[in-house]
Structure formats: structure tokens, C-alpha cells
Coordinates of C-alpha atoms and ligand atoms in Angstrom, one line a residue:
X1 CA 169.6 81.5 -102.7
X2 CA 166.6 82.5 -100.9
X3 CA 164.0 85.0 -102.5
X4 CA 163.4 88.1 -101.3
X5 CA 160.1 89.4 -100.4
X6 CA 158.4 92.4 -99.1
X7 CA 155.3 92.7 -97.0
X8 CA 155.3 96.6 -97.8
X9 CA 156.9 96.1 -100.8
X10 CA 156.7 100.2 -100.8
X11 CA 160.5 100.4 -103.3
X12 CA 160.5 96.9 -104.6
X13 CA 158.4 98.0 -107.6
X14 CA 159.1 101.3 -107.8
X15 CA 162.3 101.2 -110.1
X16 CA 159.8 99.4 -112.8
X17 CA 156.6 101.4 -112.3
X18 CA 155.8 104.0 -115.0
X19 CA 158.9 103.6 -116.7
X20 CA 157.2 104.1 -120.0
X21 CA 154.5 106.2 -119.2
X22 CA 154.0 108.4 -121.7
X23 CA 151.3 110.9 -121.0
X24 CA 149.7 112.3 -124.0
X25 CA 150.7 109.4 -125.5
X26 CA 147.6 108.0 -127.3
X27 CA 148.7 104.5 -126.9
X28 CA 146.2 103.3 -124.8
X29 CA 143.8 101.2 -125.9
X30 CA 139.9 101.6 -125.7
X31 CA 139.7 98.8 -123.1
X32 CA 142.1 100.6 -120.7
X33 CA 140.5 103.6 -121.0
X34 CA 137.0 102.2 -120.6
X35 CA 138.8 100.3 -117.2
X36 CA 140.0 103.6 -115.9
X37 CA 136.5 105.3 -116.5
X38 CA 134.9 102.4 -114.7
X39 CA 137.2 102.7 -111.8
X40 CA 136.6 106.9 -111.8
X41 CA 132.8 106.2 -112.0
X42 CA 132.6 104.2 -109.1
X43 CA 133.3 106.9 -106.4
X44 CA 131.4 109.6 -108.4
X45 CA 128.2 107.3 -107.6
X46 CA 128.8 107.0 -104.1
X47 CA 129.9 110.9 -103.5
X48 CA 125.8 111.6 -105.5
X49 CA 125.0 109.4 -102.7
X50 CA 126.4 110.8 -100.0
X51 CA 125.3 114.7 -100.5
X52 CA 124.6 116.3 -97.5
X53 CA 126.3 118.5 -94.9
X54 CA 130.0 117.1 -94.8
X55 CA 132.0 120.5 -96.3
X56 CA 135.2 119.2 -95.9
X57 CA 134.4 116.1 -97.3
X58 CA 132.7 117.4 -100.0
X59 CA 135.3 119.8 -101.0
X60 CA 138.5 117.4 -100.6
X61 CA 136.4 114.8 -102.8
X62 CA 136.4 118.3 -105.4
X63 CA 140.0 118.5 -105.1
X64 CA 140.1 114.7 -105.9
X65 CA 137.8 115.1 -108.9
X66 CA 139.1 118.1 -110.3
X67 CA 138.8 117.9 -114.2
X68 CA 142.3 119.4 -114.9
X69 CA 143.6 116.3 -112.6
X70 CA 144.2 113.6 -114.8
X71 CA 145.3 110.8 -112.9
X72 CA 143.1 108.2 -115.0
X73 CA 146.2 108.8 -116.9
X74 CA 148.1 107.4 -114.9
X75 CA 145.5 104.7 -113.7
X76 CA 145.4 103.3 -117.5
X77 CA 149.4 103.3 -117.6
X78 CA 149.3 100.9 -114.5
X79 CA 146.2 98.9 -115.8
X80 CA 147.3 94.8 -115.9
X81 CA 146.1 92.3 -116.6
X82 CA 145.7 91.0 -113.4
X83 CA 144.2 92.8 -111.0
X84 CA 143.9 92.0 -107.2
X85 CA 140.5 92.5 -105.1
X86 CA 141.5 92.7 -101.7
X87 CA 138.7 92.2 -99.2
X88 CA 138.2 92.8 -95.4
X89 CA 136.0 93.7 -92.7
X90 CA 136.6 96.9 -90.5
X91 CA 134.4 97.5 -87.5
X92 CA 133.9 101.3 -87.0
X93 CA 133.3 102.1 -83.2
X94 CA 130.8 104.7 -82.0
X95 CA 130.4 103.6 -78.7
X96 CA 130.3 106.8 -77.2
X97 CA 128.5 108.8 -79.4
X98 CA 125.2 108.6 -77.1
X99 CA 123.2 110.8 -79.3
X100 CA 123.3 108.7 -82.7
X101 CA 120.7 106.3 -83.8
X102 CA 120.5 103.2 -85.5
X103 CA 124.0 101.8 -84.3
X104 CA 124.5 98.1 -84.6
X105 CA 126.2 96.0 -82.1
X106 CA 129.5 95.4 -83.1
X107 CA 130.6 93.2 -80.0
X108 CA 129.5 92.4 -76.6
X109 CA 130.8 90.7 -73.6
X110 CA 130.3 90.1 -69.6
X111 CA 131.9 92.2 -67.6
X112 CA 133.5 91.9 -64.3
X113 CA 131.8 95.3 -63.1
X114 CA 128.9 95.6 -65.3
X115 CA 127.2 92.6 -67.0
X116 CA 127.2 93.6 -70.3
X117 CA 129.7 95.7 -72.1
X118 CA 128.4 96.3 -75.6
X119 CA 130.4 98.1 -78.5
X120 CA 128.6 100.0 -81.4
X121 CA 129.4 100.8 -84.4
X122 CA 128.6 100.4 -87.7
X123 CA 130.6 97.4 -90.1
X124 CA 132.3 97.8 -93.3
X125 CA 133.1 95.4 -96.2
X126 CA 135.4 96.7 -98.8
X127 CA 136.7 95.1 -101.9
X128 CA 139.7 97.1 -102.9
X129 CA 141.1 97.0 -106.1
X130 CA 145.5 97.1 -106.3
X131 CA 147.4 95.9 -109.3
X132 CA 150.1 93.3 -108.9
X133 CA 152.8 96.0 -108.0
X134 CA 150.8 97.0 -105.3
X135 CA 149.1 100.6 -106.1
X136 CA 145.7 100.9 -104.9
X137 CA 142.9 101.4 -108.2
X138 CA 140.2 102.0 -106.0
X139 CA 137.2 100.5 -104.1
X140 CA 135.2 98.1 -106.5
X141 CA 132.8 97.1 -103.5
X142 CA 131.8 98.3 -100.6
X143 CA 128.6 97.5 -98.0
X144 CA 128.4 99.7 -94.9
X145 CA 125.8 98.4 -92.3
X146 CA 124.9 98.5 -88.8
X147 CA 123.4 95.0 -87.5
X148 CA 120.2 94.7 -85.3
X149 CA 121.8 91.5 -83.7
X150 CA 124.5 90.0 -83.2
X151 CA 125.8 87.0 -85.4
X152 CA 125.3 83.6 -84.1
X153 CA 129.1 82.8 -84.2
X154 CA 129.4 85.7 -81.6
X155 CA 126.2 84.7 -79.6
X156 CA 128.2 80.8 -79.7
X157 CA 124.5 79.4 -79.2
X158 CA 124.4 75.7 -79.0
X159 CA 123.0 75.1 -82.4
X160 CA 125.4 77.2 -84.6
X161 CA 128.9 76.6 -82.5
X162 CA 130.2 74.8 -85.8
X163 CA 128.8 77.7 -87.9
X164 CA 127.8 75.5 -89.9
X165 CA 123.8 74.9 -88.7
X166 CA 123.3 78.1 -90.1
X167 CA 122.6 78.6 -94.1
X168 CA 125.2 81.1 -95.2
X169 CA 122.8 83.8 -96.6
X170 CA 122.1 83.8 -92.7
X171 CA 125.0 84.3 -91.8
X172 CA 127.2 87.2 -91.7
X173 CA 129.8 85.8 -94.0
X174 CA 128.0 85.8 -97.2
X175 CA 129.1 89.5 -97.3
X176 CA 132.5 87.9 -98.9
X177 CA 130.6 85.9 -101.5
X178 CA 128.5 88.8 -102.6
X179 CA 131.6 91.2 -102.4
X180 CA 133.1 88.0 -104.7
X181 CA 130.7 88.3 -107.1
X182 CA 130.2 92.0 -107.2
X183 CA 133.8 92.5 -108.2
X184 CA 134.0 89.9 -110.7
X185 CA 131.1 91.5 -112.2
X186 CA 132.9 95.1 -112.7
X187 CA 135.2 93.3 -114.9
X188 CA 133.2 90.9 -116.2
X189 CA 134.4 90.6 -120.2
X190 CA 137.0 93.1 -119.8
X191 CA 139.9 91.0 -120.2
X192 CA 141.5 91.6 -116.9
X193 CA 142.0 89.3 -114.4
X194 CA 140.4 89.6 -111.0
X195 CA 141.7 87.7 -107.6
X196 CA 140.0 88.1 -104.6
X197 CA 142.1 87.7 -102.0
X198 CA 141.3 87.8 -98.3
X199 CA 142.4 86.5 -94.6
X200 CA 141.0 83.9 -92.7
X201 CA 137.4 84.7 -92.2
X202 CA 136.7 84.1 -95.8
X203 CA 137.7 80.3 -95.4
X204 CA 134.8 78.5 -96.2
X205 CA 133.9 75.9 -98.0
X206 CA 130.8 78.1 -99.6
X207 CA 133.3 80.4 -100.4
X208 CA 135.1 78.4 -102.6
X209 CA 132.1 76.9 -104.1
X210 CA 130.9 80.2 -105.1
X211 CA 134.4 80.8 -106.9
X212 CA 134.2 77.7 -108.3
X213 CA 130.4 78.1 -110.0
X214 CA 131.2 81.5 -111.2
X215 CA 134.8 80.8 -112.3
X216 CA 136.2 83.5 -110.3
X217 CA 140.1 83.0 -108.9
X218 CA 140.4 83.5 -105.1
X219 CA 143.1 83.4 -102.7
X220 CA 142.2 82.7 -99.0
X221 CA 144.6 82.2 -95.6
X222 CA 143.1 79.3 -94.3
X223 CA 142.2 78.7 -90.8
X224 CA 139.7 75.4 -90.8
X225 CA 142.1 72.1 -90.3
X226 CA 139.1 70.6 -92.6
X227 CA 138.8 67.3 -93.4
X228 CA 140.8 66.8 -96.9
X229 CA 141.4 64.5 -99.9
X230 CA 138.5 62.2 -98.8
X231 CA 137.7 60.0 -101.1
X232 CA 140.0 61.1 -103.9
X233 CA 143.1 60.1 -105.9
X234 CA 144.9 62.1 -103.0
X235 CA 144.0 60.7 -100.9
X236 CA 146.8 59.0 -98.8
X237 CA 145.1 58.7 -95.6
X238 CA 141.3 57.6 -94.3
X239 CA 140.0 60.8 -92.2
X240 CA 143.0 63.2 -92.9
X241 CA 142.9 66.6 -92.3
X242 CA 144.7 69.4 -94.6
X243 CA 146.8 70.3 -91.8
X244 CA 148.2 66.4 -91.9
X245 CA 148.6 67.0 -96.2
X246 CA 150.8 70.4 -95.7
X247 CA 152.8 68.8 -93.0
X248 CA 153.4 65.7 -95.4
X249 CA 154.8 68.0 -98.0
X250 CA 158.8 68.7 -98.3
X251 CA 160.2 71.8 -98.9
X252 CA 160.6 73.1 -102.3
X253 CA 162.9 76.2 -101.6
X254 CA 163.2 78.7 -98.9
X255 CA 161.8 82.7 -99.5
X256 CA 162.8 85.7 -97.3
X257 CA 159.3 87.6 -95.9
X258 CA 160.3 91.1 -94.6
X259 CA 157.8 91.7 -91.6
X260 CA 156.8 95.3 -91.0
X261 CA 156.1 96.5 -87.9
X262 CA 153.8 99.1 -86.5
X263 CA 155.6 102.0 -87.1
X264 CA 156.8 100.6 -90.2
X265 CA 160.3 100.0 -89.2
X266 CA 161.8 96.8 -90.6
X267 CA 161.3 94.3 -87.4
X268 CA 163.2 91.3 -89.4
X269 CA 163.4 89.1 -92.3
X270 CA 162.3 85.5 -92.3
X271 CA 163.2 82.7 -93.4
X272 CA 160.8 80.6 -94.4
X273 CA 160.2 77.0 -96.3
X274 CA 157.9 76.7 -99.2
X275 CA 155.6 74.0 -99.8
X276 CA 152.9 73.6 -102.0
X277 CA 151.0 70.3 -103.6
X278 CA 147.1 70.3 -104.8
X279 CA 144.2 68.8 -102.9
X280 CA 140.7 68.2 -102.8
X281 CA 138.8 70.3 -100.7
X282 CA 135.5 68.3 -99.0
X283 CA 132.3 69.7 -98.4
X284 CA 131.9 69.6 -94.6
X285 CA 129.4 66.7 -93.7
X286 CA 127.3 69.5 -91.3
X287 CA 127.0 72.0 -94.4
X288 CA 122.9 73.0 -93.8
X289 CA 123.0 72.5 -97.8
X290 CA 123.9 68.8 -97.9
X291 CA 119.9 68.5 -97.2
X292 CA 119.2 70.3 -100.4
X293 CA 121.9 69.7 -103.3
X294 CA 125.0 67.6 -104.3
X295 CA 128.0 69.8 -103.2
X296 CA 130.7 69.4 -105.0
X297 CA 134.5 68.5 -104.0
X298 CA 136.6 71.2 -105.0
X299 CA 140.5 71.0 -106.6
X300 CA 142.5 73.7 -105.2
X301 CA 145.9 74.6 -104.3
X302 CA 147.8 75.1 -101.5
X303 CA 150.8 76.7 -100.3
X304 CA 152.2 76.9 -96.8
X305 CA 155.1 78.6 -95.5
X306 CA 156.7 78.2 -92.3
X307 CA 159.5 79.8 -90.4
X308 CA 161.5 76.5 -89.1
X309 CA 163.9 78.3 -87.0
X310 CA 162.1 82.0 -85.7
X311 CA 164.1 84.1 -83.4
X312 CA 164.1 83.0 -79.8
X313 CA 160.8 84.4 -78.2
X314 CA 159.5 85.4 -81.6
X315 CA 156.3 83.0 -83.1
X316 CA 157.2 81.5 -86.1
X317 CA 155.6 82.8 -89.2
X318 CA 153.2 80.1 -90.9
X319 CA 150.6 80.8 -93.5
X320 CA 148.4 78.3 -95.2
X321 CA 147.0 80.2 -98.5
X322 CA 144.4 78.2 -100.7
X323 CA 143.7 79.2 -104.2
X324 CA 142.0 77.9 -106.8
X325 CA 144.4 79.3 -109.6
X326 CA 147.0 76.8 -111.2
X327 CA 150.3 75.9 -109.5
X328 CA 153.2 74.4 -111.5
X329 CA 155.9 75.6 -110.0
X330 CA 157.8 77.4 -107.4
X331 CA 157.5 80.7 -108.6
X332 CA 153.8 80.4 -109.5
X333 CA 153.5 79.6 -105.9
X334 CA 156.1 82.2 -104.7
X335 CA 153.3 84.9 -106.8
X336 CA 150.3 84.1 -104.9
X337 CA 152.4 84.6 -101.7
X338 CA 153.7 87.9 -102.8
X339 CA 150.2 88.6 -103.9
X340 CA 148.7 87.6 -100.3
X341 CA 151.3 90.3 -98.8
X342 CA 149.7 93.0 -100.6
X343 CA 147.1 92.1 -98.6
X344 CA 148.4 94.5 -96.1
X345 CA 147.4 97.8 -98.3
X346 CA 143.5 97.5 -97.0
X347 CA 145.1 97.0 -93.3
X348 CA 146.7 100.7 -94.6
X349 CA 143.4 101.9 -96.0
X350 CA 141.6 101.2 -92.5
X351 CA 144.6 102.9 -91.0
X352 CA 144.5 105.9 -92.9
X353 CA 140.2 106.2 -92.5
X354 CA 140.5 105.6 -88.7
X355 CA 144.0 107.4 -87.2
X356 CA 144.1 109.6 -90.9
X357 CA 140.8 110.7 -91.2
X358 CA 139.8 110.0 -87.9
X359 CA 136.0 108.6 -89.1
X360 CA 135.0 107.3 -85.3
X361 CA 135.0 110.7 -84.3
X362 CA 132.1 111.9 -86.5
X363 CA 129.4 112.8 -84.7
X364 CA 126.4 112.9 -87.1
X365 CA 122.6 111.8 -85.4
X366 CA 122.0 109.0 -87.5
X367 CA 123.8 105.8 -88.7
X368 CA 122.5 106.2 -92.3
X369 CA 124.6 109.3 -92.5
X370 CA 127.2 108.2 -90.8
X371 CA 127.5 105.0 -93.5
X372 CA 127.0 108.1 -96.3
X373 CA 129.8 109.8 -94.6
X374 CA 132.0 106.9 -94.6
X375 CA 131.3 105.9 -98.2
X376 CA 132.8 109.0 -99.1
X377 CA 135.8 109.0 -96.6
X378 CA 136.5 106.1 -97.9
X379 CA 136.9 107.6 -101.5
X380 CA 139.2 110.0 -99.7
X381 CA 141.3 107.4 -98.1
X382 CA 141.5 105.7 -100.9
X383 CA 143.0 108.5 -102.9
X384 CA 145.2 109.6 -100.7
X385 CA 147.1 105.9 -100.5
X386 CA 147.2 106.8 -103.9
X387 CA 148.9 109.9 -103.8
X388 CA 151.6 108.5 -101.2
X389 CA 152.6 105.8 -103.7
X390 CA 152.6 107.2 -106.8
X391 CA 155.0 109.4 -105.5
X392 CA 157.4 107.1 -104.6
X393 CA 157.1 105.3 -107.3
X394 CA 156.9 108.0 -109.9
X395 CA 158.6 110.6 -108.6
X396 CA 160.1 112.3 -111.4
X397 CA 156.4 112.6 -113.7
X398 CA 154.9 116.3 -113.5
X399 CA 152.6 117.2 -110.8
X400 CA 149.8 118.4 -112.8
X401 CA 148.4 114.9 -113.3
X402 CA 147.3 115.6 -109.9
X403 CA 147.4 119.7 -109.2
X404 CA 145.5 122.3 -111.0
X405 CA 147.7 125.1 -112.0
X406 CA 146.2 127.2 -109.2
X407 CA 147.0 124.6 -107.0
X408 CA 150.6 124.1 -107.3
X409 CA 151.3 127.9 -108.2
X410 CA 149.8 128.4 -104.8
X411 CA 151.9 125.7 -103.3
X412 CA 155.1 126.8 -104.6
X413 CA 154.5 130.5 -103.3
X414 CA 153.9 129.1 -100.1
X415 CA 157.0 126.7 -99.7
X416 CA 159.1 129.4 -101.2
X417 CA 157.7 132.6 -100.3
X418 CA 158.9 134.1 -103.7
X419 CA 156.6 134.5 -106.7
X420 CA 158.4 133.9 -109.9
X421 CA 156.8 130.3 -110.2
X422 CA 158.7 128.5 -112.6
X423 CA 157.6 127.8 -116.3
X424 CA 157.0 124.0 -115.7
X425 CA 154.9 122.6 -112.9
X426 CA 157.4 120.6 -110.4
X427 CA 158.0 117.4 -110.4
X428 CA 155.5 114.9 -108.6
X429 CA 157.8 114.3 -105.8
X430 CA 158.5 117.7 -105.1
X431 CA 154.9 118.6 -105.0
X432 CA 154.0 115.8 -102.4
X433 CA 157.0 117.0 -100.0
X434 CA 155.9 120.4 -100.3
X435 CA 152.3 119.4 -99.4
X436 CA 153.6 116.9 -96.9
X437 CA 155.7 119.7 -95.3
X438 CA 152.2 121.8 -94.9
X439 CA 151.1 118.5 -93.0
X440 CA 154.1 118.7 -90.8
X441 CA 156.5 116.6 -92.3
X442 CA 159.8 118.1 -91.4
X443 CA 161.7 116.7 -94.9
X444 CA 165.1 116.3 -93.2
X445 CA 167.7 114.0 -94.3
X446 CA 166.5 110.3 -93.1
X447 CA 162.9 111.7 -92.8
X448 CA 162.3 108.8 -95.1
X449 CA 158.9 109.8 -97.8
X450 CA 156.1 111.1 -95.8
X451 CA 153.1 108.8 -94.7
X452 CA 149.2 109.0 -96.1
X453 CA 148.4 110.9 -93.2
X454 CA 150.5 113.8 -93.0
X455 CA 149.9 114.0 -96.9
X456 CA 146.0 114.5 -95.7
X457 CA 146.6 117.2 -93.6
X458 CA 149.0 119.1 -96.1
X459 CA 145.5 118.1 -98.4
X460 CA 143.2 119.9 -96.4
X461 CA 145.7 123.3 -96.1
X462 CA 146.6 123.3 -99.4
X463 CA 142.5 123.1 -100.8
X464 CA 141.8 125.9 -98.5
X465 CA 145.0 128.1 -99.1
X466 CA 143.7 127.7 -102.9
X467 CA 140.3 128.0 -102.2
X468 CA 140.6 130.7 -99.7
X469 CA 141.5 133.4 -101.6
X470 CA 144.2 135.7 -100.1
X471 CA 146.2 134.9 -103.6
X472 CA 146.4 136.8 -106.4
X473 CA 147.7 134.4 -109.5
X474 CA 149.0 136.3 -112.9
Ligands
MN1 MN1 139.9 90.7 -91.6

């Protein structure tokens, strides 16, 4: 039978999550604590950063960081040992924001009209932490910046059009290796488990290198039909390529991917066949740094999955994934494509800043407050994933890990327009529809659970019914 998978994976693991949490329980051990305060800290550094003139901001980041809120409860309850550092790029457009300074150029192309047409914007690099089950930690890295030029892969000059003429600390990609490095660092000797994983940009053969020097697992969708196996015990073939090595490999068992769609309807289920075999990953002979040191060949993994048989007019699904973690067997190799599907929480967390939170439509002067504004949206969007998924997958814990008492007395007068509140606080789930409702969710029967951005409208009323005054709590 074929295993099933989920991309969103949003019930899978909630039957199992927090089945023994226990809060007041002082079972937790001083590392997990330490973890959670670490992971607490981290946005509390950027919010000192960011002071300024954002109100709302400000005061949601409050509600976030209220003391009475103790969700770092709930953070050291989920706490594994393996942790997953999900990296990406996300290009935030102010193109028409005329007034503000310091933009970089995020693209640029010829026109048919008008010779140039030039996009600005400022680019962000986050490394965002989500256990194995899929709930978001936090952010663990993060570089905001706006670029005076644009990047020689973009310009395709003559010199750089195999990227590789370039040294990597000139080029734009070493923003994965120093995101690499920087996570691996906020756990460095805590006994958890860090694996970056990212999408294709981050194949590189530096990349790798860098994992391998400072012994940090990584797990990268490939995109370069590299030379492979040259020169090695592997090697079968003079001048093959790793797309001739996966295509050599036979199945080892078939998995079931669900694909989500856009508005997170299930589109289908595929099929796919697994494959996966090591192989020795060559330094590219046109690597600037060949001139300069020995490079290494590099034993990793791979696993590649491919739809034989998609629906008529569909593309076949096909992912190459290289890691440098240890594969024995089928379900090790079934983990790291699970893990690469909970890739798709930052696609979420970009989601949530941009249509959620609405970021490009900021209109502060200068790009250095726009990148302080973002940090701290980011925080924001961040939590508020949270919020959606511990509620599905908790639902039953007691909603003053995350409300004050004002704030959910306040809430439950408001849903139910009665004051008697009751002697307990309401049950997570409850809570999160109420708030959701104040967002618009319309809670009917097949409403489904609400989304992260509903949930950040119901935020905003609820922080200013309880901070507006207006109610009188006995
Ligand atoms: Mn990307």
C-alpha cells in the first residue's frame, strides 16, 4: 500500500500533538525551557529594534507578549529534537510608493512601451523555525535589505551567465549560507537537531560545502543537472550527470502526495515512485575557488519522486531533494520528503505578511523603516500561524495560555452579549472561533476552521475592544 502524505498536513498531526501536555506540569527540563526562552527572545530583540511610530504594530506585538500569555508553555511541550529551519526569499514590492527612499531594485526588464520597467522593493531572507509536526517556533534568522544593483544572475552579463565566475560572498546567494550558519548557531550545543531545508535556489555546490565544514544537516530541491559521481566508487559512467544517476535508480515503493491548491481545496492526490541511492556531489570545474583551495567532493543523498502516470493535462510532479543526512531505508527517505512538504508553512508565512497583513501597502518615507516595520510584522505573522494551528491541533487546552483574563472575559461578552462569564476560561478552540467570528468568519457548519487572516482581523478588534475601554469587568 502506498503511503499517505500531506503537503498541508494541517489534521495529520493533530490527533498526536499535545496529548500529554500538562501545563503546570514541572516536567520540563531546563534545556527545554532555556529553548523556549531562546525562541521568545528572539522577537523581543527585533520589536527594541523596531520602535517607532507603528501603533498598531506595537500594540498587537503587546497582545503577543503579554506576560499572563504563556504560550512558551506550550512551545516547550512541542520542543523535539529535531527541529526544521525553513528558509526562503520573499521580494516585498513598493513600486508605487514614489515618495520612499532607499528602495532596491527588485527586478527589471524591457518593455514593449517603455524601455525599462523596474520593480522596487526591499528583499527578505527568513529562516523559520517549525518542528517535525509542522507548527511554526518562530523566526531564528532573518535579513531585510534593499540592493543598490541588481545581481549579476539577473543582469546575465557574459562573464557570470554560469554564476559561477562570481565568488559567492559576491553573490546574492550567500544570504542561505549565512542564514545556514546563523541558525545552526542558535542551537548550537543544545541538543536539538536543526535541518535547514529550502527550494531550489539554495542548490549550490558552496552550499553544501558550507553544511559539510560546519556539520550542519541540510535538505535542498535540486535544480542543477551537475556533473556527478566523477571519479568515485559510484561512479558507473565517465561524464554523468545526477539527472542520468536518479533516472538509473528503480523504484523502491510508491507514496501518495496530497497537492493543495490555492484556495486550499484538495486539487488531488499523487501517486508517486520513490527512489533514492547516495552519490558524490563534484565541485563544479568553473567554481572561482578552485584557483584558491582544494574543494572537496561531497557524499550526499538523494531522493526523487516522480508522478509516472499524472492526470491528462496535469504536469507530473517530480522532485529531486539532496540531503546530507543518512538514508537507510524507505521510510528514512519517505521523512525528508514529508519534511520538504512542510516547506510550504514559510509560502504561508509570506502569505499571511503580504494578503494578511498587507505589508506592501505601508507607506513609511524611508526603506530603513520600512525593513524595522517588517521585522516586526514578521513577529506578528509569525504568531498568528501560530495561533491558527494550535488551535486545530489543540483545541480542547484552555485559552488563557494565550488570553489575559480581561481579554477573553471581554470576548465572551461580546460573542454572547450576556455577562455571567463562566468560572473557567473557554476552551482554546472556542476562543479562536469567537475571535475569528469578530474577523468575519461566519462559523457555519462546513465553514471548515478559520484561516490566519481572518484570525488577524478578529486580533486587531479584540485588542482594541479590551483596550478601548467601554467595559466594565467585576
Ligand atoms: Mn524561494
Amino acid at each position: 500500500m502506498a503511503t499517505k502524505l500531506s503537503s498541508s498536513q494541517s489534521t495529520e498531526w493533530a490527533s498526536t500533538e499535545f496529548k500529554g501536555a500538562n501545563f503546570g506540569d514541572q516536567r520540563l527540563t531546563t534545556r527545554l525551557i532555556k529553548l523556549a526562552d531562546d525562541l521568545a527572545s528572539l522577537p523581543e530583540c527585533s520589536i527594541n529594534q523596531a520602535c517607532g511610530n507603528w501603533a498598531e504594530a506595537k500594540a498587537a506585538y503587546r497582545f503577543f507578549q503579554n506576560e499572563s500569555v504563556s504560550e512558551s508553555e506550550i512551545l516547550t511541550t512541542h520542543v523535539a529534537k529535531t527541529i526544521l529551519d525553513i528558509q526562503d526569499t520573499s521580494y516585498i514590492t513598493y513600486t508605487s510608493h514614489k515618495k520612499t527612499s532607499g528602495l532596491g531594485i527588485i527586478a527589471s526588464r524591457i518593455g514593449t512601451h517603455i524601455k525599462k520597467i523596474q520593480t522596487d522593493g526591499v528583499i527578505m531572507h527568513t529562516s523559520f523555525a517549525v518542528t517535525t509536526d509542522g507548527l511554526p517556533l518562530g523566526i531564528l534568522d532573518q535579513k531585510i535589505y534593499a540592493r543598490s544593483s541588481l545581481p549579476e544572475k539577473i543582469k546575465k552579463s557574459k562573464k557570470s551567465s554560469h554564476g559561477n565566475g562570481v565568488s559567492i560572498e559576491e553573490k546574492e546567494s550567500i544570504r542561505w549560507i549565512e542564514s545556514l550558519i546563523k541558525s545552526n548557531e542558535a542551537f548550537h550545543s543544545t541538543g536539538t537537531q536543526v535541518i535547514s531545508v529550502c527550494d531550489r535556489e539554495a542548490d549550490m555546490y558552496d552550499f553544501f560545502e558550507s553544511a559539510y565544514k560546519t556539520k550542519s544537516s541540510v535538505l535542498v530541491r535540486a535544480c542543477q543537472n551537475r556533473k556527478a559521481n566523477q571519479s568515485s566508487l559510484h561512479s558507473r559512467k565517465e561524464n554523468e550527470t545526477l539527472w542520468d544517476f536518479i533516472k538509473s535508480l528503480s523504484s523502491q515503493g510508491k507514496i501518495q502526495v496530497e497537492i493543495p491548491t490555492r484556495n486550499n481545496k484538495i486539487a488531488r492526490i499523487a501517486t508517486l515512485d520513490l527512489h533514492f541511492d547516495s552519490f558524490v556531489m563534484n565541485p563544479s570545474r568553473n567554481n572561482i575557488r578552485h584557483r584558491t583551495e582544494e574543494l572537496p567532493d561531497l557524499n550526499l543523498q538523494v531522493v526523487y519522486i516522480i508522478e509516472k502516470h499524472p492526470p491528462k493535462g496535469k504536469e507530473p510532479l517530480e522532485w529531486v531533494l539532496l540531503t546530507n543526512l543518512a538514508i537507510m531505508n524507505f521510510n528514512q527517505a519517505l521523512e525528508k520528503v514529508r519534511w520538504y512538504c512542510l516547506r510550504w508553512r514559510i509560502e504561508v508565512f509570506h502569505k499571511i505578511l503580504k494578503s494578511g497583513l498587507r505589508v506592501e501597502e505601508c507607506r513609511l518615507g524611508t526603506a530603513k523603516r520600512l525593513i524595522r516595520y517588517l521585522t516586526v510584522m514578521s513577529v506578528i505573522a509569525w504568531r498568528i500561524y501560530f495561533i491558527t494551528l494550535i488551535a486545530r491541533t489543540s483545541p480542547n487546552i484552555s485559552c488563557d495560555v494565550l488570553l489575559t483574563e480581561i481579554e477573553w472575559k471581554v470576548l465572551y461578552v461580546k460573542m454572547h452579549k450576556t455577562s455571567p462569564y463562566p468560572k473557567t476560561p473557554p476552551s482554546i478552540n472556542e476562543a479562536i472561533r469567537w475571535i475569528a467570528q469578530l474577523g468575519g468568519f461566519l462559523a457555519r457548519k462546513g465553514d471548515g476552521d478559520p484561516g490566519p487572516i481572518t484570525l488577524w482581523r478578529g486580533w486587531k478588534r479584540l485588542t482594541d475592544l479590551a483596550e478601548g475601554g467601554g467595559m466594565s469587568l467585576v
